[in-house]
Amino acid sequence: MAKTGIDPEVIDEVIFGCVCQPADESNVARVIALRSSIPEHVPARTVHRNSASVMASKPEAITEAAEKVAAGRGEVFLVGGVESMSRTPLLFGNGAAKKFGRLAKARSTGARLRALLRFRPGDFRPRPALLKGLTDPTCGIGMGETAEILARQFSISRERQDAFALHSHRKAVIARSRLEKEIVPAYGRRFRPILRDDGPREDTSAHALSRLRPIFVRKRGTVTAGNASQVTDGAVALLVASEEACEVHDLEPLGRVIAHAYAGCDPRRMGLGPAHAIAKARKLGGPRLDEADIVELNE
């Protein structure tokens, strides 16, 4: 809000995407709005399109705002995505939960002792909520395993994945000076400022990546900690506004929404979702990029 200089009074709605909703800040978009000095009468809602990261929920927030603008139901929207994967809780099974409940209800010392004696070692082995969230309940397969299925189906070798990961790290490191202009400093442990994305690794090499062991399929797997996305925290915010609102409020657009689409696919091959969505967007009238356009976008 400070960077754009936009008046909070002109915000029509706040829409944020979040997959791992914090238990202590439900409807996190509303919390964000109130903490950002957005007037109380401005509605806020949290959207969720699961890809186990904010990468899917942030576009959902953007496209929902764009659709509202197109429908004449608002002019300026504050949108974005937030995720704190490191803070996902540990989950206890129903049996352990009942035992904790009995312990909480116990009033006398004897009742507390009897409740404590019901516990077994297995009750103190909680399962990370993140692990359950990364596993599709309809097929019982985790995201990393779906990547292994696609790697086998399309003959995507470990070497190709490592090369792509290395290229991605190098591009991010080279672009740090540009990316730092978009990063708002945050304060971590002992009030040490976090000034840059800690994902890109300057010391990553092809040799270092090749030495990492597969995570999901131990013997013949190809997905490792080096060529897969990390468990991380982050947030991003931007404004979605009509062309008329940009002129009225003197906002310089970074881009425009031309077309968008979402598509479902076999949960065991969830990585194909973007490919299906691109084809669907083209059928809906989206742009067809030629080779020159793609080169320009990559640069």
CSV table of C-alpha atoms in Angstrom, one decimal:
chain,number,residue,atom,x,y,z
A,1,MET,CA,0.0,0.0,0.0
A,2,ALA,CA,2.9,2.4,0.8
A,3,LYS,CA,4.7,1.5,-2.4
A,4,THR,CA,1.8,2.3,-4.7
A,5,GLY,CA,0.5,5.2,-2.7
A,6,ILE,CA,-3.1,3.9,-3.3
A,7,ASP,CA,-5.7,5.3,-0.9
A,8,PRO,CA,-7.1,2.3,1.1
A,9,GLU,CA,-10.5,3.8,0.8
A,10,VAL,CA,-10.6,2.9,-2.9
A,11,ILE,CA,-10.0,-0.8,-2.4
A,12,ASP,CA,-13.2,-2.7,-3.3
A,13,GLU,CA,-12.2,-6.1,-2.0
A,14,VAL,CA,-9.2,-8.1,-0.6
A,15,ILE,CA,-8.6,-11.6,-2.1
A,16,PHE,CA,-5.7,-13.8,-1.0
A,17,GLY,CA,-4.8,-17.3,-1.8
A,18,CYS,CA,-3.6,-19.7,0.9
A,19,VAL,CA,-3.4,-23.5,0.9
A,20,CYS,CA,-2.1,-24.1,4.5
A,21,GLN,CA,-4.6,-22.0,6.3
A,22,PRO,CA,-3.3,-21.0,9.7
A,23,ALA,CA,-5.5,-22.3,12.5
A,24,ASP,CA,-5.1,-19.1,14.6
A,25,GLU,CA,-5.8,-16.7,11.6
A,26,SER,CA,-8.7,-18.3,9.7
A,27,ASN,CA,-9.7,-16.3,6.6
A,28,VAL,CA,-6.2,-15.0,6.6
A,29,ALA,CA,-7.2,-12.5,3.9
A,30,ARG,CA,-9.3,-10.6,6.4
A,31,VAL,CA,-6.5,-10.6,8.9
A,32,ILE,CA,-4.2,-9.2,6.1
A,33,ALA,CA,-6.7,-6.5,5.2
A,34,LEU,CA,-7.2,-5.3,8.8
A,35,ARG,CA,-3.4,-5.2,9.5
A,36,SER,CA,-2.9,-3.3,6.3
A,37,SER,CA,-5.2,-0.4,7.3
A,38,ILE,CA,-7.9,-1.4,4.8
A,39,PRO,CA,-11.2,0.0,6.0
A,40,GLU,CA,-13.3,-2.5,8.0
A,41,HIS,CA,-16.2,-2.2,5.6
A,42,VAL,CA,-14.1,-3.6,2.8
A,43,PRO,CA,-14.8,-7.4,2.4
A,44,ALA,CA,-12.0,-9.9,2.3
A,45,ARG,CA,-11.9,-13.6,1.5
A,46,THR,CA,-9.3,-16.4,1.2
A,47,VAL,CA,-9.3,-18.6,-1.9
A,48,HIS,CA,-7.8,-22.1,-2.1
A,49,ARG,CA,-6.8,-24.0,-5.3
A,50,ASN,CA,-4.6,-26.8,-4.1
A,51,SER,CA,-1.2,-27.3,-5.6
A,52,ALA,CA,0.3,-27.6,-2.2
A,53,SER,CA,1.8,-24.1,-2.7
A,54,VAL,CA,0.6,-20.6,-3.2
A,55,MET,CA,1.5,-20.9,-6.9
A,56,ALA,CA,-2.0,-22.0,-7.7
A,57,SER,CA,-3.9,-20.0,-5.2
A,58,LYS,CA,-2.3,-16.6,-6.1
A,59,PRO,CA,-3.5,-16.8,-9.8
A,60,GLU,CA,-6.9,-17.8,-8.4
A,61,ALA,CA,-7.0,-14.5,-6.4
A,62,ILE,CA,-5.8,-12.5,-9.5
A,63,THR,CA,-8.3,-14.1,-11.9
A,64,GLU,CA,-11.2,-13.8,-9.5
A,65,ALA,CA,-10.5,-10.1,-9.2
A,66,ALA,CA,-10.1,-9.7,-13.0
A,67,GLU,CA,-13.5,-11.4,-13.5
A,68,LYS,CA,-15.1,-9.0,-11.0
A,69,VAL,CA,-13.5,-6.0,-12.8
A,70,ALA,CA,-14.8,-7.4,-16.2
A,71,ALA,CA,-18.3,-7.8,-14.7
A,72,GLY,CA,-18.3,-4.3,-13.3
A,73,ARG,CA,-18.4,-5.4,-9.7
A,74,GLY,CA,-15.4,-3.4,-8.6
A,75,GLU,CA,-12.5,-1.3,-9.9
A,76,VAL,CA,-9.5,-1.9,-7.5
A,77,PHE,CA,-8.6,-5.1,-5.7
A,78,LEU,CA,-5.8,-6.0,-3.4
A,79,VAL,CA,-4.8,-9.6,-4.2
A,80,GLY,CA,-2.0,-12.0,-3.5
A,81,GLY,CA,-1.0,-15.2,-1.9
A,82,VAL,CA,0.6,-16.3,1.4
A,83,GLU,CA,2.1,-19.5,2.7
A,84,SER,CA,3.9,-20.6,5.7
A,85,MET,CA,4.7,-24.3,5.1
A,86,SER,CA,7.2,-24.4,8.0
A,87,ARG,CA,4.3,-23.7,10.5
A,88,THR,CA,2.0,-26.4,9.4
A,89,PRO,CA,1.0,-28.3,12.6
A,90,LEU,CA,1.5,-31.9,13.7
A,91,LEU,CA,-1.6,-34.0,13.7
A,92,PHE,CA,-2.5,-36.7,16.2
A,93,GLY,CA,-4.7,-39.6,15.4
A,94,ASN,CA,-8.3,-39.9,16.7
A,95,GLY,CA,-7.3,-42.3,19.4
A,96,ALA,CA,-4.6,-40.0,20.8
A,97,ALA,CA,-7.0,-37.0,20.5
A,98,LYS,CA,-9.6,-38.8,22.7
A,99,LYS,CA,-7.0,-39.6,25.3
A,100,PHE,CA,-5.8,-36.0,25.4
A,101,GLY,CA,-9.5,-35.0,25.8
A,102,ARG,CA,-9.9,-37.4,28.7
A,103,LEU,CA,-6.8,-35.9,30.3
A,104,ALA,CA,-8.1,-32.4,29.9
A,105,LYS,CA,-11.4,-33.3,31.5
A,106,ALA,CA,-9.9,-35.1,34.5
A,107,ARG,CA,-10.3,-33.1,37.7
A,108,SER,CA,-8.8,-35.2,40.4
A,109,THR,CA,-5.2,-36.5,40.7
A,110,GLY,CA,-6.4,-40.1,40.4
A,111,ALA,CA,-8.4,-39.3,37.2
A,112,ARG,CA,-5.4,-37.6,35.7
A,113,LEU,CA,-3.2,-40.6,36.5
A,114,ARG,CA,-5.7,-43.1,35.0
A,115,ALA,CA,-5.9,-40.9,31.8
A,116,LEU,CA,-2.1,-40.8,31.6
A,117,LEU,CA,-1.9,-44.6,31.9
A,118,ARG,CA,-4.0,-45.0,28.8
A,119,PHE,CA,-1.4,-43.4,26.6
A,120,ARG,CA,0.9,-45.7,24.5
A,121,PRO,CA,4.2,-44.8,22.7
A,122,GLY,CA,2.4,-44.7,19.4
A,123,ASP,CA,0.2,-41.9,20.6
A,124,PHE,CA,3.2,-39.5,20.7
A,125,ARG,CA,4.0,-40.0,17.0
A,126,PRO,CA,2.1,-37.2,15.3
A,127,ARG,CA,2.0,-37.0,11.5
A,128,PRO,CA,3.0,-33.7,9.8
A,129,ALA,CA,-0.1,-32.0,8.3
A,130,LEU,CA,2.1,-30.9,5.4
A,131,LEU,CA,2.7,-34.6,4.5
A,132,LYS,CA,-1.0,-35.3,4.5
A,133,GLY,CA,-1.6,-32.1,2.5
A,134,LEU,CA,0.9,-33.2,-0.1
A,135,THR,CA,-0.9,-36.5,-0.5
A,136,ASP,CA,-4.0,-36.8,-2.7
A,137,PRO,CA,-6.8,-38.5,-0.8
A,138,THR,CA,-8.4,-40.1,-3.8
A,139,CYS,CA,-5.4,-42.0,-5.1
A,140,GLY,CA,-3.1,-42.0,-2.0
A,141,ILE,CA,-0.1,-40.6,-3.9
A,142,GLY,CA,2.0,-37.7,-2.9
A,143,MET,CA,3.1,-34.9,-5.2
A,144,GLY,CA,6.7,-36.2,-5.4
A,145,GLU,CA,5.4,-39.6,-6.5
A,146,THR,CA,3.2,-38.0,-9.2
A,147,ALA,CA,6.3,-36.3,-10.5
A,148,GLU,CA,8.1,-39.7,-10.7
A,149,ILE,CA,5.1,-41.1,-12.7
A,150,LEU,CA,5.4,-38.3,-15.2
A,151,ALA,CA,9.2,-38.7,-15.4
A,152,ARG,CA,8.7,-42.3,-16.4
A,153,GLN,CA,5.8,-41.7,-18.8
A,154,PHE,CA,7.7,-38.9,-20.7
A,155,SER,CA,11.2,-40.3,-20.3
A,156,ILE,CA,12.4,-37.2,-18.3
A,157,SER,CA,15.8,-38.3,-17.0
A,158,ARG,CA,17.4,-37.3,-13.7
A,159,GLU,CA,20.1,-35.5,-15.7
A,160,ARG,CA,17.5,-33.3,-17.5
A,161,GLN,CA,15.8,-32.5,-14.2
A,162,ASP,CA,19.0,-31.6,-12.5
A,163,ALA,CA,20.1,-29.4,-15.5
A,164,PHE,CA,16.8,-27.6,-15.4
A,165,ALA,CA,17.1,-27.0,-11.6
A,166,LEU,CA,20.7,-25.8,-12.0
A,167,HIS,CA,19.6,-23.4,-14.7
A,168,SER,CA,16.8,-22.1,-12.6
A,169,HIS,CA,19.1,-21.5,-9.6
A,170,ARG,CA,21.6,-19.6,-11.8
A,171,LYS,CA,18.9,-17.4,-13.3
A,172,ALA,CA,17.5,-16.5,-9.9
A,173,VAL,CA,21.0,-15.7,-8.5
A,174,ILE,CA,21.8,-13.5,-11.5
A,175,ALA,CA,18.5,-11.7,-11.1
A,176,ARG,CA,18.8,-11.1,-7.4
A,177,SER,CA,19.6,-7.4,-7.8
A,178,ARG,CA,16.3,-7.0,-9.6
A,179,LEU,CA,14.3,-9.3,-7.3
A,180,GLU,CA,15.5,-7.5,-4.2
A,181,LYS,CA,13.7,-4.4,-5.4
A,182,GLU,CA,10.4,-6.3,-5.1
A,183,ILE,CA,11.2,-7.9,-1.7
A,184,VAL,CA,10.0,-6.2,1.5
A,185,PRO,CA,12.4,-7.0,4.4
A,186,ALA,CA,11.1,-9.3,7.0
A,187,TYR,CA,12.5,-10.0,10.4
A,188,GLY,CA,13.3,-13.6,11.5
A,189,ARG,CA,15.1,-15.0,14.5
A,190,ARG,CA,16.7,-12.5,16.9
A,191,PHE,CA,15.3,-9.7,14.7
A,192,ARG,CA,17.8,-10.4,11.9
A,193,PRO,CA,16.4,-8.9,8.7
A,194,ILE,CA,15.6,-11.3,5.8
A,195,LEU,CA,16.5,-9.3,2.7
A,196,ARG,CA,16.5,-11.9,0.0
A,197,ASP,CA,14.9,-15.1,-1.1
A,198,ASP,CA,16.8,-18.0,0.6
A,199,GLY,CA,15.8,-20.5,-2.1
A,200,PRO,CA,18.4,-19.9,-4.8
A,201,ARG,CA,21.8,-21.4,-3.9
A,202,GLU,CA,24.9,-19.8,-5.4
A,203,ASP,CA,27.1,-22.9,-4.7
A,204,THR,CA,24.8,-25.3,-6.5
A,205,SER,CA,26.6,-27.3,-9.2
A,206,ALA,CA,25.8,-30.2,-11.5
A,207,HIS,CA,28.1,-32.4,-9.4
A,208,ALA,CA,26.4,-31.5,-6.2
A,209,LEU,CA,22.9,-32.2,-7.6
A,210,SER,CA,24.0,-35.5,-9.0
A,211,ARG,CA,25.1,-36.7,-5.5
A,212,LEU,CA,21.7,-36.3,-3.9
A,213,ARG,CA,19.6,-39.3,-3.3
A,214,PRO,CA,16.0,-39.7,-4.6
A,215,ILE,CA,13.4,-38.9,-2.0
A,216,PHE,CA,10.2,-40.6,-3.1
A,217,VAL,CA,11.4,-43.7,-5.1
A,218,ARG,CA,14.6,-44.8,-3.4
A,219,LYS,CA,16.1,-47.2,-6.0
A,220,ARG,CA,15.2,-45.8,-9.4
A,221,GLY,CA,13.7,-42.4,-8.6
A,222,THR,CA,14.7,-39.1,-10.2
A,223,VAL,CA,13.2,-36.5,-7.9
A,224,THR,CA,15.6,-35.2,-5.2
A,225,ALA,CA,15.8,-32.3,-2.8
A,226,GLY,CA,17.9,-30.5,-5.4
A,227,ASN,CA,15.5,-30.6,-8.3
A,228,ALA,CA,12.2,-30.4,-6.4
A,229,SER,CA,10.5,-27.3,-4.8
A,230,GLN,CA,11.4,-26.6,-1.2
A,231,VAL,CA,9.3,-26.4,1.9
A,232,THR,CA,9.3,-22.7,2.5
A,233,ASP,CA,7.4,-19.6,3.6
A,234,GLY,CA,6.6,-16.5,1.5
A,235,ALA,CA,4.0,-13.9,0.5
A,236,VAL,CA,3.2,-11.7,-2.4
A,237,ALA,CA,0.7,-8.8,-3.0
A,238,LEU,CA,-0.3,-6.7,-5.9
A,239,LEU,CA,-3.2,-4.6,-7.2
A,240,VAL,CA,-5.7,-5.7,-9.9
A,241,ALA,CA,-7.5,-2.7,-11.3
A,242,SER,CA,-9.5,-1.7,-14.4
A,243,GLU,CA,-7.8,0.4,-17.0
A,244,GLU,CA,-9.9,3.4,-16.0
A,245,ALA,CA,-8.9,3.0,-12.4
A,246,CYS,CA,-5.2,3.0,-13.3
A,247,GLU,CA,-5.7,6.3,-15.1
A,248,VAL,CA,-7.7,7.9,-12.2
A,249,HIS,CA,-5.3,6.8,-9.5
A,250,ASP,CA,-2.1,7.3,-11.6
A,251,LEU,CA,-1.1,3.6,-11.4
A,252,GLU,CA,1.5,2.3,-13.9
A,253,PRO,CA,0.4,-1.2,-15.0
A,254,LEU,CA,2.9,-4.1,-14.9
A,255,GLY,CA,0.8,-6.2,-17.2
A,256,ARG,CA,-2.7,-7.1,-18.1
A,257,VAL,CA,-4.9,-10.2,-17.9
A,258,ILE,CA,-5.6,-11.4,-21.5
A,259,ALA,CA,-7.1,-14.9,-20.9
A,260,HIS,CA,-7.1,-17.6,-18.2
A,261,ALA,CA,-8.3,-21.1,-17.7
A,262,TYR,CA,-8.1,-23.8,-15.1
A,263,ALA,CA,-8.3,-27.6,-15.8
A,264,GLY,CA,-8.5,-30.8,-13.8
A,265,CYS,CA,-6.6,-34.0,-14.6
A,266,ASP,CA,-5.8,-37.4,-13.2
A,267,PRO,CA,-4.6,-36.9,-9.6
A,268,ARG,CA,-1.8,-39.4,-10.3
A,269,ARG,CA,-0.5,-37.0,-13.0
A,270,MET,CA,-1.2,-33.7,-11.4
A,271,GLY,CA,1.8,-32.0,-13.0
A,272,LEU,CA,0.0,-32.0,-16.3
A,273,GLY,CA,-2.6,-29.5,-15.0
A,274,PRO,CA,-0.8,-26.4,-16.5
A,275,ALA,CA,-0.5,-28.1,-19.9
A,276,HIS,CA,-4.3,-28.8,-20.0
A,277,ALA,CA,-5.0,-25.3,-18.7
A,278,ILE,CA,-2.9,-23.6,-21.4
A,279,ALA,CA,-4.7,-25.6,-24.2
A,280,LYS,CA,-8.1,-24.6,-22.6
A,281,ALA,CA,-7.1,-20.9,-22.4
A,282,ARG,CA,-6.2,-20.9,-26.1
A,283,LYS,CA,-9.6,-22.4,-27.0
A,284,LEU,CA,-11.2,-19.6,-25.0
A,285,GLY,CA,-9.5,-17.0,-27.1
A,286,GLY,CA,-6.1,-16.6,-25.4
A,287,PRO,CA,-3.0,-15.6,-27.3
A,288,ARG,CA,-0.8,-18.0,-29.2
A,289,LEU,CA,2.9,-17.2,-28.5
A,290,ASP,CA,5.4,-17.7,-31.3
A,291,GLU,CA,9.1,-18.5,-30.7
A,292,ALA,CA,10.1,-14.8,-30.6
A,293,ASP,CA,7.4,-14.1,-27.9
A,294,ILE,CA,8.7,-17.0,-25.7
A,295,VAL,CA,12.3,-15.9,-26.0
A,296,GLU,CA,11.3,-12.4,-25.0
A,297,LEU,CA,9.4,-13.7,-22.0
A,298,ASN,CA,12.3,-15.9,-20.9
A,299,GLU,CA,14.7,-12.9,-21.0
